[in-house]
Amino acid sequence: MKKEPFRLGIVPADAYRERRKAPGYDWVKSIIVCAFPYRQAKAQGRYLPARFGYGSDYHAVLSAKLEEVARTRGLSRYEILVDRSAFDEKLLAWLAGLGFLGRNTLLITPEFGSYVVIGTILTDHVFPEYSRPLEASCGECDLCVKKCPSSALAGGFNRESCLSFLTQVASEDFPRYDLLKDAYYGCDICQEVCPHNRGKDEYLREFDFSEDSVLTLAEMESLNRKTFQEKFKNKNFAWIGYLKMLRNIIVLEANNNNINIEKIEYFQKLHADAPWFYRHMEYLKKRLKNGAQ
C-alpha cells in the first residue's frame, strides 16, 4: 500500500518563543509540524473554490491524521491545532524545515510546492533531535508579485487587497471584487505562476475534486442560511456563511456578464437586512447600468 504523502518536522518550543509569544502554553516543550499536499490540477466547472476547497474540509482531515501521528509517537500530553491557532503555522513550518516562505507569503515545500495545508501537535515531550530551517528563497523570481490582479504582493503583503481574503469577508472595497473571475472562495493565481509548483502532483485522496465544489447561482437561490450550512458542513468554505457566498457568486456572474440588473435587485431586496450586502448589490447595479450605456 502506497504511503500517504506528507512532510513532518519537529521544533523545540523555545525556538518559536524566541520569535513569537505563545501565552498559555508554558507546558509545551516541542511542536510537531506536518504539511499535507492537496490537488494542484485545476478542475473544470463554474464556479469553483481555490484548490484547497475541492475536497473534504481539511480541518477535519488533518485533525484525524495528526491524531494518528501522536498515537504512533506515543505522546501522552498533547494538543492538536489546525488553522485556528494562536501560533503562526507558517513560521513553525519554516522552523521545522518543511520549506521556505516564498514571496507570495506561502510555505513552499521541496516535495509538494506551496499546495499544502499545515497542522501542528503541541506536546510536553522532549525529543532527542530536532529539525532545522530550510534555507532557500525565491531568488530573482517575482512572478507572483507581477501576476496578482489586485497588487496585494507589491511592497509586501496587503491582506485587505488579497482576492482570497476578500471572498471571505464583508468588505466594501467593491471595485476590487470586479477582479474575481471564476473562484468563489480563495485564489490560486500566485500559486499557479510559481515555478516551484511545476511537476508536483501528489496529494491526499481526501482532497481530490468533488462535484459538490461547483456552485451556481441557481443552487444558491434554492438554499438559505440553514440549508447552506447543512449541505456544505463537510467543506472548508462553509464557515463564511450563506450571504457572503451568495455575494461572491453574484459578483462572479456580474463579472462574466451572466446576470441582469433585475436579478441583482431581486437578491438585494431579499436580503435588505444586511447593509453591506445591499450596498454591494447597489454598486453592481450601477456598474452594469453604466456598462450598458
PDB file of C-alpha atoms in Angstrom:
ATOM      1  CA  MET A   1       0.000   0.000   0.000  1.00  0.00           C
ATOM      2  CA  LYS A   2       1.369   3.404  -1.010  1.00  0.00           C
ATOM      3  CA  LYS A   3       2.323   5.628   1.903  1.00  0.00           C
ATOM      4  CA  GLU A   4       0.311   8.827   2.210  1.00  0.00           C
ATOM      5  CA  PRO A   5       2.249  11.901   1.100  1.00  0.00           C
ATOM      6  CA  PHE A   6       3.100  14.417   3.802  1.00  0.00           C
ATOM      7  CA  ARG A   7       6.123  16.097   5.349  1.00  0.00           C
ATOM      8  CA  LEU A   8       6.928  16.233   9.070  1.00  0.00           C
ATOM      9  CA  GLY A   9       9.334  18.260  11.185  1.00  0.00           C
ATOM     10  CA  ILE A  10       9.789  18.913  14.907  1.00  0.00           C
ATOM     11  CA  VAL A  11      10.579  22.251  16.560  1.00  0.00           C
ATOM     12  CA  PRO A  12      11.696  22.935  20.131  1.00  0.00           C
ATOM     13  CA  ALA A  13       9.071  25.280  21.550  1.00  0.00           C
ATOM     14  CA  ASP A  14      11.727  27.735  22.723  1.00  0.00           C
ATOM     15  CA  ALA A  15      12.838  28.262  19.115  1.00  0.00           C
ATOM     16  CA  TYR A  16       9.354  29.589  18.391  1.00  0.00           C
ATOM     17  CA  ARG A  17       9.175  31.625  21.617  1.00  0.00           C
ATOM     18  CA  GLU A  18      12.334  33.466  20.572  1.00  0.00           C
ATOM     19  CA  ARG A  19      10.325  34.944  17.682  1.00  0.00           C
ATOM     20  CA  ARG A  20       6.706  34.983  18.855  1.00  0.00           C
ATOM     21  CA  LYS A  21       4.789  34.944  22.106  1.00  0.00           C
ATOM     22  CA  ALA A  22       2.711  31.884  22.991  1.00  0.00           C
ATOM     23  CA  PRO A  23       0.749  32.780  26.129  1.00  0.00           C
ATOM     24  CA  GLY A  24      -0.909  29.937  27.975  1.00  0.00           C
ATOM     25  CA  TYR A  25       1.339  27.246  26.543  1.00  0.00           C
ATOM     26  CA  ASP A  26       4.159  27.137  29.078  1.00  0.00           C
ATOM     27  CA  TRP A  27       3.767  23.351  29.285  1.00  0.00           C
ATOM     28  CA  VAL A  28       4.719  22.866  25.614  1.00  0.00           C
ATOM     29  CA  LYS A  29       8.282  21.635  25.057  1.00  0.00           C
ATOM     30  CA  SER A  30       8.079  20.562  21.411  1.00  0.00           C
ATOM     31  CA  ILE A  31       5.913  21.211  18.377  1.00  0.00           C
ATOM     32  CA  ILE A  32       5.410  18.652  15.620  1.00  0.00           C
ATOM     33  CA  VAL A  33       4.544  20.317  12.324  1.00  0.00           C
ATOM     34  CA  CYS A  34       3.102  18.495   9.315  1.00  0.00           C
ATOM     35  CA  ALA A  35       2.400  19.696   5.778  1.00  0.00           C
ATOM     36  CA  PHE A  36      -0.169  17.752   3.744  1.00  0.00           C
ATOM     37  CA  PRO A  37      -0.490  18.303  -0.026  1.00  0.00           C
ATOM     38  CA  TYR A  38      -3.746  18.957  -1.835  1.00  0.00           C
ATOM     39  CA  ARG A  39      -4.632  18.741  -5.514  1.00  0.00           C
ATOM     40  CA  GLN A  40      -2.835  21.151  -7.854  1.00  0.00           C
ATOM     41  CA  ALA A  41      -4.594  20.465 -11.160  1.00  0.00           C
ATOM     42  CA  LYS A  42      -7.444  22.852 -11.826  1.00  0.00           C
ATOM     43  CA  ALA A  43     -10.870  21.259 -12.197  1.00  0.00           C
ATOM     44  CA  GLN A  44     -13.466  22.258 -14.765  1.00  0.00           C
ATOM     45  CA  GLY A  45     -16.704  23.975 -13.878  1.00  0.00           C
ATOM     46  CA  ARG A  46     -18.212  27.287 -12.950  1.00  0.00           C
ATOM     47  CA  TYR A  47     -17.851  28.333 -10.256  1.00  0.00           C
ATOM     48  CA  LEU A  48     -15.140  26.718  -8.071  1.00  0.00           C
ATOM     49  CA  PRO A  49     -13.236  27.389  -4.848  1.00  0.00           C
ATOM     50  CA  ALA A  50      -9.463  27.585  -4.747  1.00  0.00           C
ATOM     51  CA  ARG A  51      -7.861  24.115  -4.883  1.00  0.00           C
ATOM     52  CA  PHE A  52      -7.713  23.672  -1.105  1.00  0.00           C
ATOM     53  CA  GLY A  53     -11.508  23.698  -1.091  1.00  0.00           C
ATOM     54  CA  TYR A  54     -12.025  20.966  -3.708  1.00  0.00           C
ATOM     55  CA  GLY A  55     -12.355  18.048  -1.311  1.00  0.00           C
ATOM     56  CA  SER A  56     -13.218  17.424   2.320  1.00  0.00           C
ATOM     57  CA  ASP A  57     -12.738  20.078   4.986  1.00  0.00           C
ATOM     58  CA  TYR A  58      -9.008  19.984   5.686  1.00  0.00           C
ATOM     59  CA  HIS A  59      -9.526  20.887   9.356  1.00  0.00           C
ATOM     60  CA  ALA A  60     -11.252  17.565   9.992  1.00  0.00           C
ATOM     61  CA  VAL A  61      -8.934  15.583   7.711  1.00  0.00           C
ATOM     62  CA  LEU A  62      -5.741  16.910   9.308  1.00  0.00           C
ATOM     63  CA  SER A  63      -7.064  16.550  12.847  1.00  0.00           C
ATOM     64  CA  ALA A  64      -7.610  12.826  12.254  1.00  0.00           C
ATOM     65  CA  LYS A  65      -4.211  12.335  10.638  1.00  0.00           C
ATOM     66  CA  LEU A  66      -2.403  14.257  13.378  1.00  0.00           C
ATOM     67  CA  GLU A  67      -4.113  12.091  15.996  1.00  0.00           C
ATOM     68  CA  GLU A  68      -2.552   9.109  14.251  1.00  0.00           C
ATOM     69  CA  VAL A  69       0.869  10.806  14.283  1.00  0.00           C
ATOM     70  CA  ALA A  70       0.529  11.496  18.013  1.00  0.00           C
ATOM     71  CA  ARG A  71      -0.538   7.910  18.678  1.00  0.00           C
ATOM     72  CA  THR A  72       2.318   6.342  16.726  1.00  0.00           C
ATOM     73  CA  ARG A  73       4.832   8.532  18.583  1.00  0.00           C
ATOM     74  CA  GLY A  74       3.404   7.560  21.957  1.00  0.00           C
ATOM     75  CA  LEU A  75       2.671  11.089  23.131  1.00  0.00           C
ATOM     76  CA  SER A  76       0.909  11.371  26.490  1.00  0.00           C
ATOM     77  CA  ARG A  77       0.071  15.076  26.746  1.00  0.00           C
ATOM     78  CA  TYR A  78      -0.576  16.889  23.507  1.00  0.00           C
ATOM     79  CA  GLU A  79      -2.908  19.284  21.708  1.00  0.00           C
ATOM     80  CA  ILE A  80      -3.702  19.302  18.009  1.00  0.00           C
ATOM     81  CA  LEU A  81      -4.161  22.604  16.191  1.00  0.00           C
ATOM     82  CA  VAL A  82      -5.232  23.110  12.592  1.00  0.00           C
ATOM     83  CA  ASP A  83      -5.535  26.672  11.285  1.00  0.00           C
ATOM     84  CA  ARG A  84      -7.454  28.013  14.287  1.00  0.00           C
ATOM     85  CA  SER A  85      -4.395  28.629  16.382  1.00  0.00           C
ATOM     86  CA  ALA A  86      -2.556  31.248  18.420  1.00  0.00           C
ATOM     87  CA  PHE A  87       0.614  30.041  16.718  1.00  0.00           C
ATOM     88  CA  ASP A  88       1.994  31.218  13.381  1.00  0.00           C
ATOM     89  CA  GLU A  89       1.754  27.971  11.415  1.00  0.00           C
ATOM     90  CA  LYS A  90       3.908  29.098   8.507  1.00  0.00           C
ATOM     91  CA  LEU A  91       6.683  30.261  10.824  1.00  0.00           C
ATOM     92  CA  LEU A  92       6.521  26.920  12.629  1.00  0.00           C
ATOM     93  CA  ALA A  93       6.677  25.053   9.311  1.00  0.00           C
ATOM     94  CA  TRP A  94       9.783  27.014   8.320  1.00  0.00           C
ATOM     95  CA  LEU A  95      11.434  26.357  11.701  1.00  0.00           C
ATOM     96  CA  ALA A  96      10.592  22.664  11.255  1.00  0.00           C
ATOM     97  CA  GLY A  97      12.448  22.550   7.945  1.00  0.00           C
ATOM     98  CA  LEU A  98       9.349  21.791   5.888  1.00  0.00           C
ATOM     99  CA  GLY A  99      10.041  24.526   3.369  1.00  0.00           C
ATOM    100  CA  PHE A 100      10.707  28.236   2.994  1.00  0.00           C
ATOM    101  CA  LEU A 101       8.398  31.223   2.905  1.00  0.00           C
ATOM    102  CA  GLY A 102       8.006  32.484  -0.629  1.00  0.00           C
ATOM    103  CA  ARG A 103       7.483  35.982  -1.927  1.00  0.00           C
ATOM    104  CA  ASN A 104       3.779  35.120  -2.061  1.00  0.00           C
ATOM    105  CA  THR A 105       3.980  34.619   1.755  1.00  0.00           C
ATOM    106  CA  LEU A 106       3.144  30.912   1.375  1.00  0.00           C
ATOM    107  CA  LEU A 107       5.127  27.921   2.598  1.00  0.00           C
ATOM    108  CA  ILE A 108       6.928  26.317  -0.350  1.00  0.00           C
ATOM    109  CA  THR A 109       7.977  22.709   0.225  1.00  0.00           C
ATOM    110  CA  PRO A 110      10.512  20.794  -1.902  1.00  0.00           C
ATOM    111  CA  GLU A 111       8.157  17.847  -2.457  1.00  0.00           C
ATOM    112  CA  PHE A 112       4.765  19.478  -2.928  1.00  0.00           C
ATOM    113  CA  GLY A 113       5.409  23.119  -3.700  1.00  0.00           C
ATOM    114  CA  SER A 114       3.025  25.526  -1.989  1.00  0.00           C
ATOM    115  CA  TYR A 115      -0.152  23.466  -2.386  1.00  0.00           C
ATOM    116  CA  VAL A 116      -0.124  22.293   1.227  1.00  0.00           C
ATOM    117  CA  VAL A 117      -2.154  22.732   4.394  1.00  0.00           C
ATOM    118  CA  ILE A 118      -0.444  22.754   7.785  1.00  0.00           C
ATOM    119  CA  GLY A 119      -1.282  21.127  11.090  1.00  0.00           C
ATOM    120  CA  THR A 120       0.582  21.095  14.411  1.00  0.00           C
ATOM    121  CA  ILE A 121       0.849  18.959  17.529  1.00  0.00           C
ATOM    122  CA  LEU A 122       1.864  20.691  20.752  1.00  0.00           C
ATOM    123  CA  THR A 123       3.405  18.335  23.288  1.00  0.00           C
ATOM    124  CA  ASP A 124       5.332  18.241  26.553  1.00  0.00           C
ATOM    125  CA  HIS A 125       7.588  15.553  25.091  1.00  0.00           C
ATOM    126  CA  VAL A 126      11.271  16.383  24.604  1.00  0.00           C
ATOM    127  CA  PHE A 127      12.803  14.806  21.517  1.00  0.00           C
ATOM    128  CA  PRO A 128      16.454  13.800  21.185  1.00  0.00           C
ATOM    129  CA  GLU A 129      16.704  15.535  17.802  1.00  0.00           C
ATOM    130  CA  TYR A 130      15.009  18.494  16.141  1.00  0.00           C
ATOM    131  CA  SER A 131      14.621  19.796  12.607  1.00  0.00           C
ATOM    132  CA  ARG A 132      16.426  22.780  11.158  1.00  0.00           C
ATOM    133  CA  PRO A 133      15.023  25.573   8.990  1.00  0.00           C
ATOM    134  CA  LEU A 134      15.325  25.114   5.243  1.00  0.00           C
ATOM    135  CA  GLU A 135      17.401  27.915   3.794  1.00  0.00           C
ATOM    136  CA  ALA A 136      16.024  28.651   0.344  1.00  0.00           C
ATOM    137  CA  SER A 137      14.385  31.560  -1.394  1.00  0.00           C
ATOM    138  CA  CYS A 138      12.613  32.768  -4.496  1.00  0.00           C
ATOM    139  CA  GLY A 139      15.802  34.323  -5.844  1.00  0.00           C
ATOM    140  CA  GLU A 140      15.079  36.911  -8.519  1.00  0.00           C
ATOM    141  CA  CYS A 141      11.656  35.462  -9.355  1.00  0.00           C
ATOM    142  CA  ASP A 142       8.729  37.813  -8.773  1.00  0.00           C
ATOM    143  CA  LEU A 143       6.071  36.224 -10.988  1.00  0.00           C
ATOM    144  CA  CYS A 144       3.566  36.081  -8.135  1.00  0.00           C
ATOM    145  CA  VAL A 145       4.003  39.799  -7.486  1.00  0.00           C
ATOM    146  CA  LYS A 146       3.532  40.678 -11.150  1.00  0.00           C
ATOM    147  CA  LYS A 147       0.558  38.382 -11.772  1.00  0.00           C
ATOM    148  CA  CYS A 148      -1.509  39.243  -8.685  1.00  0.00           C
ATOM    149  CA  PRO A 149      -4.577  41.051 -10.126  1.00  0.00           C
ATOM    150  CA  SER A 150      -5.060  43.214  -7.032  1.00  0.00           C
ATOM    151  CA  SER A 151      -1.338  44.008  -6.467  1.00  0.00           C
ATOM    152  CA  ALA A 152      -1.656  42.522  -2.981  1.00  0.00           C
ATOM    153  CA  LEU A 153       2.010  41.421  -3.013  1.00  0.00           C
ATOM    154  CA  ALA A 154       3.527  44.696  -4.200  1.00  0.00           C
ATOM    155  CA  GLY A 155       5.810  46.066  -1.483  1.00  0.00           C
ATOM    156  CA  GLY A 156       4.879  43.281   0.918  1.00  0.00           C
ATOM    157  CA  PHE A 157       1.619  41.502   1.591  1.00  0.00           C
ATOM    158  CA  ASN A 158      -1.520  43.650   1.855  1.00  0.00           C
ATOM    159  CA  ARG A 159      -4.190  41.309   3.175  1.00  0.00           C
ATOM    160  CA  GLU A 160      -7.073  43.729   2.579  1.00  0.00           C
ATOM    161  CA  SER A 161      -6.236  43.748  -1.153  1.00  0.00           C
ATOM    162  CA  CYS A 162      -5.906  39.965  -1.488  1.00  0.00           C
ATOM    163  CA  LEU A 163      -8.713  38.398  -3.511  1.00  0.00           C
ATOM    164  CA  SER A 164      -8.685  35.325  -1.300  1.00  0.00           C
ATOM    165  CA  PHE A 165      -9.270  37.486   1.764  1.00  0.00           C
ATOM    166  CA  LEU A 166     -11.984  39.498   0.051  1.00  0.00           C
ATOM    167  CA  THR A 167     -14.012  36.373  -0.771  1.00  0.00           C
ATOM    168  CA  GLN A 168     -14.158  35.577   2.944  1.00  0.00           C
ATOM    169  CA  VAL A 169     -15.217  38.926   4.402  1.00  0.00           C
ATOM    170  CA  ALA A 170     -17.923  41.572   4.056  1.00  0.00           C
ATOM    171  CA  SER A 171     -15.556  44.198   2.693  1.00  0.00           C
ATOM    172  CA  GLU A 172     -16.977  47.278   0.991  1.00  0.00           C
ATOM    173  CA  ASP A 173     -13.966  47.719  -1.270  1.00  0.00           C
ATOM    174  CA  PHE A 174     -16.359  46.890  -4.097  1.00  0.00           C
ATOM    175  CA  PRO A 175     -14.124  47.671  -7.120  1.00  0.00           C
ATOM    176  CA  ARG A 176     -11.618  45.009  -6.071  1.00  0.00           C
ATOM    177  CA  TYR A 177     -14.332  42.359  -6.310  1.00  0.00           C
ATOM    178  CA  ASP A 178     -14.588  43.244 -10.004  1.00  0.00           C
ATOM    179  CA  LEU A 179     -11.296  41.332 -10.408  1.00  0.00           C
ATOM    180  CA  LEU A 180     -12.836  37.975  -9.459  1.00  0.00           C
ATOM    181  CA  LYS A 181     -13.292  35.653 -12.447  1.00  0.00           C
ATOM    182  CA  ASP A 182     -14.061  32.048 -11.508  1.00  0.00           C
ATOM    183  CA  ALA A 183     -13.098  31.346  -7.870  1.00  0.00           C
ATOM    184  CA  TYR A 184     -15.845  31.998  -5.328  1.00  0.00           C
ATOM    185  CA  TYR A 185     -13.599  31.212  -2.350  1.00  0.00           C
ATOM    186  CA  GLY A 186      -9.874  31.801  -2.152  1.00  0.00           C
ATOM    187  CA  CYS A 187      -7.486  32.443  -5.024  1.00  0.00           C
ATOM    188  CA  ASP A 188      -4.725  30.329  -6.600  1.00  0.00           C
ATOM    189  CA  ILE A 189      -3.121  32.791  -9.012  1.00  0.00           C
ATOM    190  CA  CYS A 190       0.098  33.330  -7.051  1.00  0.00           C
ATOM    191  CA  GLN A 191       0.476  29.548  -6.811  1.00  0.00           C
ATOM    192  CA  GLU A 192      -0.381  28.848 -10.437  1.00  0.00           C
ATOM    193  CA  VAL A 193       2.520  31.001 -11.683  1.00  0.00           C
ATOM    194  CA  CYS A 194       5.081  29.784  -9.112  1.00  0.00           C
ATOM    195  CA  PRO A 195       7.925  27.741 -10.704  1.00  0.00           C
ATOM    196  CA  HIS A 196       8.257  25.683  -7.509  1.00  0.00           C
ATOM    197  CA  ASN A 197       4.840  24.146  -8.205  1.00  0.00           C
ATOM    198  CA  ARG A 198       5.728  22.697 -11.591  1.00  0.00           C
ATOM    199  CA  GLY A 199       5.744  18.927 -11.856  1.00  0.00           C
ATOM    200  CA  LYS A 200       4.190  18.351  -8.437  1.00  0.00           C
ATOM    201  CA  ASP A 201       1.142  16.074  -8.434  1.00  0.00           C
ATOM    202  CA  GLU A 202       0.992  14.136  -5.137  1.00  0.00           C
ATOM    203  CA  TYR A 203      -1.912  14.853  -2.814  1.00  0.00           C
ATOM    204  CA  LEU A 204      -4.154  13.209  -0.232  1.00  0.00           C
ATOM    205  CA  ARG A 205      -7.159  11.367  -1.659  1.00  0.00           C
ATOM    206  CA  GLU A 206      -9.456  13.303   0.711  1.00  0.00           C
ATOM    207  CA  PHE A 207      -8.513  16.465  -1.168  1.00  0.00           C
ATOM    208  CA  ASP A 208      -9.453  15.243  -4.629  1.00  0.00           C
ATOM    209  CA  PHE A 209     -12.083  17.206  -6.516  1.00  0.00           C
ATOM    210  CA  SER A 210     -15.724  16.515  -5.664  1.00  0.00           C
ATOM    211  CA  GLU A 211     -18.676  17.722  -7.717  1.00  0.00           C
ATOM    212  CA  ASP A 212     -20.283  19.477  -4.750  1.00  0.00           C
ATOM    213  CA  SER A 213     -17.486  22.034  -5.023  1.00  0.00           C
ATOM    214  CA  VAL A 214     -19.155  23.544  -8.089  1.00  0.00           C
ATOM    215  CA  LEU A 215     -21.618  26.287  -7.218  1.00  0.00           C
ATOM    216  CA  THR A 216     -24.167  28.068  -9.381  1.00  0.00           C
ATOM    217  CA  LEU A 217     -26.457  30.993  -8.758  1.00  0.00           C
ATOM    218  CA  ALA A 218     -29.475  28.720  -9.228  1.00  0.00           C
ATOM    219  CA  GLU A 219     -28.242  26.433  -6.457  1.00  0.00           C
ATOM    220  CA  MET A 220     -27.568  29.356  -4.128  1.00  0.00           C
ATOM    221  CA  GLU A 221     -31.069  30.662  -4.813  1.00  0.00           C
ATOM    222  CA  SER A 222     -32.500  27.287  -3.769  1.00  0.00           C
ATOM    223  CA  LEU A 223     -30.681  27.440  -0.420  1.00  0.00           C
ATOM    224  CA  ASN A 224     -30.908  29.603   2.680  1.00  0.00           C
ATOM    225  CA  ARG A 225     -28.646  30.208   5.658  1.00  0.00           C
ATOM    226  CA  LYS A 226     -29.618  26.946   7.351  1.00  0.00           C
ATOM    227  CA  THR A 227     -29.694  24.626   4.338  1.00  0.00           C
ATOM    228  CA  PHE A 228     -26.381  26.061   3.088  1.00  0.00           C
ATOM    229  CA  GLN A 229     -24.675  25.047   6.324  1.00  0.00           C
ATOM    230  CA  GLU A 230     -26.301  21.617   6.266  1.00  0.00           C
ATOM    231  CA  LYS A 231     -25.291  20.893   2.682  1.00  0.00           C
ATOM    232  CA  PHE A 232     -21.705  22.094   2.952  1.00  0.00           C
ATOM    233  CA  LYS A 233     -20.895  21.160   6.548  1.00  0.00           C
ATOM    234  CA  ASN A 234     -18.024  18.974   5.319  1.00  0.00           C
ATOM    235  CA  LYS A 235     -16.450  21.706   3.147  1.00  0.00           C
ATOM    236  CA  ASN A 236     -13.935  24.198   4.480  1.00  0.00           C
ATOM    237  CA  PHE A 237     -15.731  27.156   2.904  1.00  0.00           C
ATOM    238  CA  ALA A 238     -18.952  26.635   4.895  1.00  0.00           C
ATOM    239  CA  TRP A 239     -17.738  28.889   7.703  1.00  0.00           C
ATOM    240  CA  ILE A 240     -18.048  32.090   5.648  1.00  0.00           C
ATOM    241  CA  GLY A 241     -21.803  31.643   5.608  1.00  0.00           C
ATOM    242  CA  TYR A 242     -24.578  31.786   3.050  1.00  0.00           C
ATOM    243  CA  LEU A 243     -24.770  35.521   2.438  1.00  0.00           C
ATOM    244  CA  LYS A 244     -21.084  36.098   1.702  1.00  0.00           C
ATOM    245  CA  MET A 245     -21.118  33.067  -0.601  1.00  0.00           C
ATOM    246  CA  LEU A 246     -24.207  34.401  -2.384  1.00  0.00           C
ATOM    247  CA  ARG A 247     -22.436  37.748  -2.764  1.00  0.00           C
ATOM    248  CA  ASN A 248     -19.421  36.005  -4.282  1.00  0.00           C
ATOM    249  CA  ILE A 249     -21.499  34.085  -6.825  1.00  0.00           C
ATOM    250  CA  ILE A 250     -23.463  37.192  -7.835  1.00  0.00           C
ATOM    251  CA  VAL A 251     -20.213  39.125  -8.273  1.00  0.00           C
ATOM    252  CA  LEU A 252     -18.804  36.351 -10.468  1.00  0.00           C
ATOM    253  CA  GLU A 253     -21.990  36.317 -12.548  1.00  0.00           C
ATOM    254  CA  ALA A 254     -21.764  40.083 -12.995  1.00  0.00           C
ATOM    255  CA  ASN A 255     -18.063  39.934 -13.871  1.00  0.00           C
ATOM    256  CA  ASN A 256     -18.808  37.296 -16.519  1.00  0.00           C
ATOM    257  CA  ASN A 257     -21.883  39.099 -17.903  1.00  0.00           C
ATOM    258  CA  ASN A 258     -24.270  36.333 -16.801  1.00  0.00           C
ATOM    259  CA  ILE A 259     -26.732  38.343 -14.728  1.00  0.00           C
ATOM    260  CA  ASN A 260     -29.019  41.312 -15.277  1.00  0.00           C
ATOM    261  CA  ILE A 261     -29.942  44.254 -13.082  1.00  0.00           C
ATOM    262  CA  GLU A 262     -33.396  42.860 -12.312  1.00  0.00           C
ATOM    263  CA  LYS A 263     -31.948  39.667 -10.846  1.00  0.00           C
ATOM    264  CA  ILE A 264     -29.464  41.590  -8.719  1.00  0.00           C
ATOM    265  CA  GLU A 265     -32.295  43.799  -7.468  1.00  0.00           C
ATOM    266  CA  TYR A 266     -34.267  40.685  -6.535  1.00  0.00           C
ATOM    267  CA  PHE A 267     -31.471  39.460  -4.233  1.00  0.00           C
ATOM    268  CA  GLN A 268     -30.873  42.987  -2.960  1.00  0.00           C
ATOM    269  CA  LYS A 269     -34.450  43.278  -1.732  1.00  0.00           C
ATOM    270  CA  LEU A 270     -34.482  39.723  -0.403  1.00  0.00           C
ATOM    271  CA  HIS A 271     -31.501  40.439   1.859  1.00  0.00           C
ATOM    272  CA  ALA A 272     -32.060  44.123   2.561  1.00  0.00           C
ATOM    273  CA  ASP A 273     -31.475  43.429   6.273  1.00  0.00           C
ATOM    274  CA  ALA A 274     -27.701  43.209   5.582  1.00  0.00           C
ATOM    275  CA  PRO A 275     -26.476  46.770   4.803  1.00  0.00           C
ATOM    276  CA  TRP A 276     -23.112  45.681   3.378  1.00  0.00           C
ATOM    277  CA  PHE A 277     -24.833  43.240   1.001  1.00  0.00           C
ATOM    278  CA  TYR A 278     -27.424  45.838  -0.046  1.00  0.00           C
ATOM    279  CA  ARG A 279     -24.710  48.386  -0.840  1.00  0.00           C
ATOM    280  CA  HIS A 280     -22.682  45.878  -2.838  1.00  0.00           C
ATOM    281  CA  MET A 281     -25.727  44.982  -4.944  1.00  0.00           C
ATOM    282  CA  GLU A 282     -26.359  48.707  -5.491  1.00  0.00           C
ATOM    283  CA  TYR A 283     -22.767  49.076  -6.694  1.00  0.00           C
ATOM    284  CA  LEU A 284     -23.185  46.158  -9.121  1.00  0.00           C
ATOM    285  CA  LYS A 285     -26.452  47.566 -10.485  1.00  0.00           C
ATOM    286  CA  LYS A 286     -24.829  50.921 -11.209  1.00  0.00           C
ATOM    287  CA  ARG A 287     -21.821  49.237 -12.770  1.00  0.00           C
ATOM    288  CA  LEU A 288     -23.988  47.148 -15.093  1.00  0.00           C
ATOM    289  CA  LYS A 289     -26.146  50.135 -15.951  1.00  0.00           C
ATOM    290  CA  ASN A 290     -23.134  52.272 -16.829  1.00  0.00           C
ATOM    291  CA  GLY A 291     -21.657  49.417 -18.845  1.00  0.00           C
ATOM    292  CA  ALA A 292     -24.823  49.131 -20.908  1.00  0.00           C
ATOM    293  CA  GLN A 293     -24.793  52.799 -21.875  1.00  0.00           C
TER     294      GLN A 293
END
